[in-house]
Coordinates of C-alpha atoms in Angstrom, one line a residue:
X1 CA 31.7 144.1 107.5
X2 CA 30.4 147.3 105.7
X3 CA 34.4 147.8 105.0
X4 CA 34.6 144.2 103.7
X5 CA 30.9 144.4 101.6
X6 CA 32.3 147.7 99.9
X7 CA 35.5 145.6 98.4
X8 CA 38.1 148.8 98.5
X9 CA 40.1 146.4 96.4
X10 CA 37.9 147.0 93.6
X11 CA 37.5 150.7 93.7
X12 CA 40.1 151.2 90.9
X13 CA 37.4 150.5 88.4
X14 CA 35.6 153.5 89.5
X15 CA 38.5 155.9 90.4
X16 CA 40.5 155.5 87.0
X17 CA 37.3 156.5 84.7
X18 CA 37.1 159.6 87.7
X19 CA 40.7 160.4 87.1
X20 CA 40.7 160.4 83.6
X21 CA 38.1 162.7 82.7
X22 CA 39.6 165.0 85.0
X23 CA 43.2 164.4 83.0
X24 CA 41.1 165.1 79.9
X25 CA 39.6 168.2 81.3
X26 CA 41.9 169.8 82.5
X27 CA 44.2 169.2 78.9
X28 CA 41.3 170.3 77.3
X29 CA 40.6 173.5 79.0
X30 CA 43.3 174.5 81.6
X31 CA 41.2 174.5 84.7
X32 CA 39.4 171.8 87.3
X33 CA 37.5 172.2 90.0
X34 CA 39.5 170.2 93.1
X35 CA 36.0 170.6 95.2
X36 CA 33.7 169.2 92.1
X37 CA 36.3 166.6 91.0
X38 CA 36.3 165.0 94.0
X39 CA 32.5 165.2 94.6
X40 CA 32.6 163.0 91.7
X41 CA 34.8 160.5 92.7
X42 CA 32.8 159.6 96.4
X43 CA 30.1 159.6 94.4
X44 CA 31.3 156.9 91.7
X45 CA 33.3 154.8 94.9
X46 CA 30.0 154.5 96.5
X47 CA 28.1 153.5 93.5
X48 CA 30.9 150.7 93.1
X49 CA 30.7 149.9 96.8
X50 CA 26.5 149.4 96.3
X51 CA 27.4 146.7 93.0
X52 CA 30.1 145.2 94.8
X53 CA 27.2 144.8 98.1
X54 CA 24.5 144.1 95.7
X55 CA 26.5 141.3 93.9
X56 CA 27.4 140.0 97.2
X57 CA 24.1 139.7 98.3
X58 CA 22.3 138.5 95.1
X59 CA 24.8 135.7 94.9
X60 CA 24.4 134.5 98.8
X61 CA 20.7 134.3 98.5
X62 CA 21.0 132.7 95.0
X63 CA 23.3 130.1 96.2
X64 CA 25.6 130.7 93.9
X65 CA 29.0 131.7 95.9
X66 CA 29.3 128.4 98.9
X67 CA 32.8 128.1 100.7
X68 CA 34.2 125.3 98.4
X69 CA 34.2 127.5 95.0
X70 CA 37.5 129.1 95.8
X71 CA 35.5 132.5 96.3
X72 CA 38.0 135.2 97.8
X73 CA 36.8 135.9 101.2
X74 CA 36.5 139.8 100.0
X75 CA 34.5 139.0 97.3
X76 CA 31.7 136.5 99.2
X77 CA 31.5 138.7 102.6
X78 CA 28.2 137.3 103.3
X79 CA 29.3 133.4 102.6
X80 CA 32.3 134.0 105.2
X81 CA 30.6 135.9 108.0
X82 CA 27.6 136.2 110.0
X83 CA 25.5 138.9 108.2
X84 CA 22.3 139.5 107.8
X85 CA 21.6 139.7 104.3
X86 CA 19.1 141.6 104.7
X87 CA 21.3 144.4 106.0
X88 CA 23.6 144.1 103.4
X89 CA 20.5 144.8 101.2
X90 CA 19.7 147.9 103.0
X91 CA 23.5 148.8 103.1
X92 CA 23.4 149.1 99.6
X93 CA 20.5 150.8 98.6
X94 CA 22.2 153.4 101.7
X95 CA 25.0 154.1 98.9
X96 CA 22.8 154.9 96.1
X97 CA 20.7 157.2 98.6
X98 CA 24.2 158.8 99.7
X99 CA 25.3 158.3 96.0
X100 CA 22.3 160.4 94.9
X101 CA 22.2 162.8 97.6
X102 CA 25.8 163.8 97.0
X103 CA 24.5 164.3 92.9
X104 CA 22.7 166.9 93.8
X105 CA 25.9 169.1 94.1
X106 CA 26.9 168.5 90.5
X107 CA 23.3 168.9 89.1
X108 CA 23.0 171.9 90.5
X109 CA 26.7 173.0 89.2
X110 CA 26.3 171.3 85.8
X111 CA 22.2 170.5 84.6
X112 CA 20.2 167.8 83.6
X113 CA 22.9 165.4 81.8
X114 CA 24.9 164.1 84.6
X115 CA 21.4 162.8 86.3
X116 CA 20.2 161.0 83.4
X117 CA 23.4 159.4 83.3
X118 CA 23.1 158.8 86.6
X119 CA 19.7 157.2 86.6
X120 CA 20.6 154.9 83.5
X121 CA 24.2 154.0 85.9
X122 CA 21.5 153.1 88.7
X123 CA 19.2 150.8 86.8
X124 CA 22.1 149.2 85.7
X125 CA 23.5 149.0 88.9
X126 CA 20.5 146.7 90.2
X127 CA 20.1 144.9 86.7
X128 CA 23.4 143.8 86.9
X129 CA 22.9 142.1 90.2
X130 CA 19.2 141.7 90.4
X131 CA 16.0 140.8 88.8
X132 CA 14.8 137.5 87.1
X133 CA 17.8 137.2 84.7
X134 CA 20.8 139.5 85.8
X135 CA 23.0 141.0 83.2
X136 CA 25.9 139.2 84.9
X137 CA 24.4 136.0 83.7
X138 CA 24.1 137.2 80.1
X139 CA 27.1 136.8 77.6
X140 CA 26.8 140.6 78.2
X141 CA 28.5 141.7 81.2
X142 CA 31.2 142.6 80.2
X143 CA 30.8 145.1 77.6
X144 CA 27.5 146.5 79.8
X145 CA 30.1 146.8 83.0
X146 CA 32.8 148.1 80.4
X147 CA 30.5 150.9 78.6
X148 CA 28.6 152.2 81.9
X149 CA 32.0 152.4 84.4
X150 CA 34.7 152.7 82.1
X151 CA 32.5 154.8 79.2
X152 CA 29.6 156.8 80.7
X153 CA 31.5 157.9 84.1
X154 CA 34.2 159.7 81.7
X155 CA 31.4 161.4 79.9
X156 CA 29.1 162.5 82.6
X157 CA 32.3 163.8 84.7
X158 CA 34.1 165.5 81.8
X159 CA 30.4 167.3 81.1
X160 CA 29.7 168.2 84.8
X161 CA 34.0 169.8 85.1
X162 CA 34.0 171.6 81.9
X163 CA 30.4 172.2 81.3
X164 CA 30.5 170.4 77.6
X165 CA 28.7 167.3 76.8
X166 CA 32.0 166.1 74.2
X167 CA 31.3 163.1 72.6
X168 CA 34.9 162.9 71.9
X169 CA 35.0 161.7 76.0
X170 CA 33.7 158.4 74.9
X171 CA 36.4 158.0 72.4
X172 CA 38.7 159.0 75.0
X173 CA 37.4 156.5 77.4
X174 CA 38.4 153.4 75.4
X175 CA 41.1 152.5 77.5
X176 CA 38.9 152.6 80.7
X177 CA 36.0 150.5 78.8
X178 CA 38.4 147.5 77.9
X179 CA 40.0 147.3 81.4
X180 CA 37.2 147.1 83.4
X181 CA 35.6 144.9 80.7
X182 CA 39.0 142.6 81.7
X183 CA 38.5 142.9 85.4
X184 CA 34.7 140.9 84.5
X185 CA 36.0 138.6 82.2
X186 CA 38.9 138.0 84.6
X187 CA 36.1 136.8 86.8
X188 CA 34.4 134.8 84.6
X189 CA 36.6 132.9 82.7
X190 CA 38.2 131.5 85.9
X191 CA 34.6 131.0 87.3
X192 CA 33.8 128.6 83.8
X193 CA 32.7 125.6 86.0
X194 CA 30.8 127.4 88.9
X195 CA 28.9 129.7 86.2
X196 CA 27.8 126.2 84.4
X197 CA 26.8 124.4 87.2
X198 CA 25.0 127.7 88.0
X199 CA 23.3 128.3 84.9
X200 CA 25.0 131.1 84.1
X201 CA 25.8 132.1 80.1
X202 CA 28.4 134.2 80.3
X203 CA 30.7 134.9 77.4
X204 CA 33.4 132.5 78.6
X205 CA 30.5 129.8 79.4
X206 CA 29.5 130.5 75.9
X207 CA 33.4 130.8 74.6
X208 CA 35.0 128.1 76.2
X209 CA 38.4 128.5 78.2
X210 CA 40.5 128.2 75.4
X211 CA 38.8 131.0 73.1
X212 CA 38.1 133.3 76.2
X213 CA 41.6 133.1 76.9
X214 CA 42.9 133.8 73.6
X215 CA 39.7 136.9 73.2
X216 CA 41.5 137.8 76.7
X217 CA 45.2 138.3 75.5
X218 CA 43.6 140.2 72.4
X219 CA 41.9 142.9 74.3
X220 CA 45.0 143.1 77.0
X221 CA 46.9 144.0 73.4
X222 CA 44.5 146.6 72.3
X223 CA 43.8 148.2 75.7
X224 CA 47.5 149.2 75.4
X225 CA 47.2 150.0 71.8
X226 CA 44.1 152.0 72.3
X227 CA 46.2 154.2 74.7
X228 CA 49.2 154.8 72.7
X229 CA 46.9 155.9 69.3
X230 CA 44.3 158.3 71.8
X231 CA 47.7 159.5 73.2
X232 CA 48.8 160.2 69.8
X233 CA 46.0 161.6 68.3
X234 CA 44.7 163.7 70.8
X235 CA 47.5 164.2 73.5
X236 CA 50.6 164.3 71.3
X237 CA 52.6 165.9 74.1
X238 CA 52.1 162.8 76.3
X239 CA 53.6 160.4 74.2
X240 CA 56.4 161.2 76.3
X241 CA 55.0 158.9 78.9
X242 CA 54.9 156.3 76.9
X243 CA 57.7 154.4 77.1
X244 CA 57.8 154.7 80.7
X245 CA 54.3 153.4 80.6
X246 CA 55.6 150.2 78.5
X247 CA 58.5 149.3 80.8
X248 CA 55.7 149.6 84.7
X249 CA 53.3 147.4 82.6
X250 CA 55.2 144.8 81.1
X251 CA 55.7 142.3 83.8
X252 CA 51.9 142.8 85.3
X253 CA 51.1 142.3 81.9
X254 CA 53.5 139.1 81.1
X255 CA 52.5 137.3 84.3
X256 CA 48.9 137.8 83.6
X257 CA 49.1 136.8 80.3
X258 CA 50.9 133.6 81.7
X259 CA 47.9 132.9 84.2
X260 CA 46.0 130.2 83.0
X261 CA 42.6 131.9 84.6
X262 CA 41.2 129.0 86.1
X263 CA 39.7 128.7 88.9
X264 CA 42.6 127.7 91.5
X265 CA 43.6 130.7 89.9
X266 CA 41.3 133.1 90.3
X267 CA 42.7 135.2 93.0
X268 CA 46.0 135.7 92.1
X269 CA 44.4 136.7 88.6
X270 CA 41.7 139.4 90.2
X271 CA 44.9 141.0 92.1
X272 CA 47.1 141.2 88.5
X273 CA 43.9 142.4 86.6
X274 CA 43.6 145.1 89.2
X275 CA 47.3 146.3 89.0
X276 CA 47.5 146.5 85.6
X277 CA 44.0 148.9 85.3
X278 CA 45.6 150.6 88.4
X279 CA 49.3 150.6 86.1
X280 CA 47.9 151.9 82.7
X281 CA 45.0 154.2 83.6
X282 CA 48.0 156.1 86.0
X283 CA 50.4 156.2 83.0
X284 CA 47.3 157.0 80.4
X285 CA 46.4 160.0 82.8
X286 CA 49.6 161.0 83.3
X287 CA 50.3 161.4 79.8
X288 CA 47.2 163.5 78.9
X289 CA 48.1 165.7 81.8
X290 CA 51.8 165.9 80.4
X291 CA 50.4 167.0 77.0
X292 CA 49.3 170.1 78.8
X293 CA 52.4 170.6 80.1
X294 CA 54.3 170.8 76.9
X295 CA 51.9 173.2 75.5
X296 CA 52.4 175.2 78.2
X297 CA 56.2 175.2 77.4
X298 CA 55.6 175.5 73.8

């Protein structure tokens, strides 16, 4: 059940933002610490494991996940199993602790940056889940689950591997900003009824179906686009990869776009959000690491 609570299925969207920035290190300066790198990445896994538990949890004593809402058994552990809530409750705040303990390594290694990044990732963590009014329930969610995952986990792990706070991370973290800012609005837009009748106000509650969907296909355009200029800009060897990149993504990206994101929907939709982060943050890393490799040669 711990398995089930941490939803592995979801740990792309805190592995790709780990991966790039060490891409992006490692093209910037020629070295990367194996040990600290993947320090970094149990660290960021379990701090998506204790959101994915928390969310679980918050919406099973809420009421707001029941058996008849077409809710993926993965994603409503606690609505399809005899647990204890409150022991998915201590479960999670286990992560953090584990989470934290783990930070201490790249505190030590790096300084004070990467644990106030941390502590902001934390509160956000629990507001996203808990409290009065969750951010989940805001028309926010997405760009707060985009910026903190896809954004600040790129710019505390590029500081704590190469030592620099570059601002030029965050740029470079556009890519990983929109696509897990997808994976939420996946969620919601098929969840339009069930968020209503739960008095959510998300942005597809506040949207409707028809504009979500057509903001969706928009933002599955520039997430590629964003990739192709960074690549250009700043990783002009990589454009190599590109076209390769274009050919692995097009049918994840046709069928989604095809997906009506509805609720009978929903799961098929979660599964083809996933591939395509898992798709273009591969190719997107694989090109900044191939833009070291032709300096090299050059």
């Amino acid at each position: 059940m711990a398995w089930l609570l941490a939803a592995p299925h979801t740990w792309p969207a805190s592995i790709l933002p780990v991966l790039v920035a060490c891409a992006c290190a490692y093209a910037t300066t020629g070295a990367l610490s194996v040990t600290m790198a993947c320090t970094l990445l149990v660290i960021c896994v379990l701090m998506q494991s204790a959101v994915n538990t928390l969310n679980d949890y918050f919406d099973y004593v809420k009421g707001t996940d029941s058996e008849e809402d077409n809710v993926d058994p993965s994603d409503a552990v606690l609505v399809y199993n005899d647990v204890n809530p409150a022991s998915a409750l201590r479960l999670a705040l286990g992560m953090l602790a584990a989470a934290f303990a783990l930070g201490i390594y790249p505190i030590v290694q790096a300084g004070w940056i990467p644990l106030v990044i941390a502590l902001v990732g934390a509160l956000i963590v629990f507001l996203y889940s808990g409290g009065k009014t969750p951010i989940s329930y805001l028309p926010i969610g997405e760009l707060v689950s985009g910026f903190v995952m896809g954004g600040l986990i790129p710019l505390a792990c590029y500081q704590v591997l190469t030592g620099s706070l570059d601002w030029r991370a965050l740029a470079w973290a556009v890519p990983t900003v929109i696509g897990i800012g997808l994976i939420m609005l996946t969620n919601n837009t098929c969840d339009i009824e069930k968020d209503v009748a739960a008095q959510r106000k998300t942005l597809a509650v506040l949207l409707g179906r028809a504009r979500a969907v057509r903001l969706y296909h928009a933002l599955m355009y520039a997430w590629v686009a964003a990739v192709i200029v960074i690549v250009g800009v700043w990783f002009t060897g990589g454009l190599v990869v590109m076209p390769f990149m274009l050919l692995a993504v097009y049918p994840i990206a046709k069928a989604l776009r095809s997906n009506p994101l509805a609720n009978p929907a929903r799961i098929g939709a979660m599964a083809q959000i996933c591939s395509l982060n898992v798709a273009l943050g591969a190719f997107y890393a694989a090109a900044v690491l191939a833009s070291r490799g032709m300096t090299l040669m050059i």
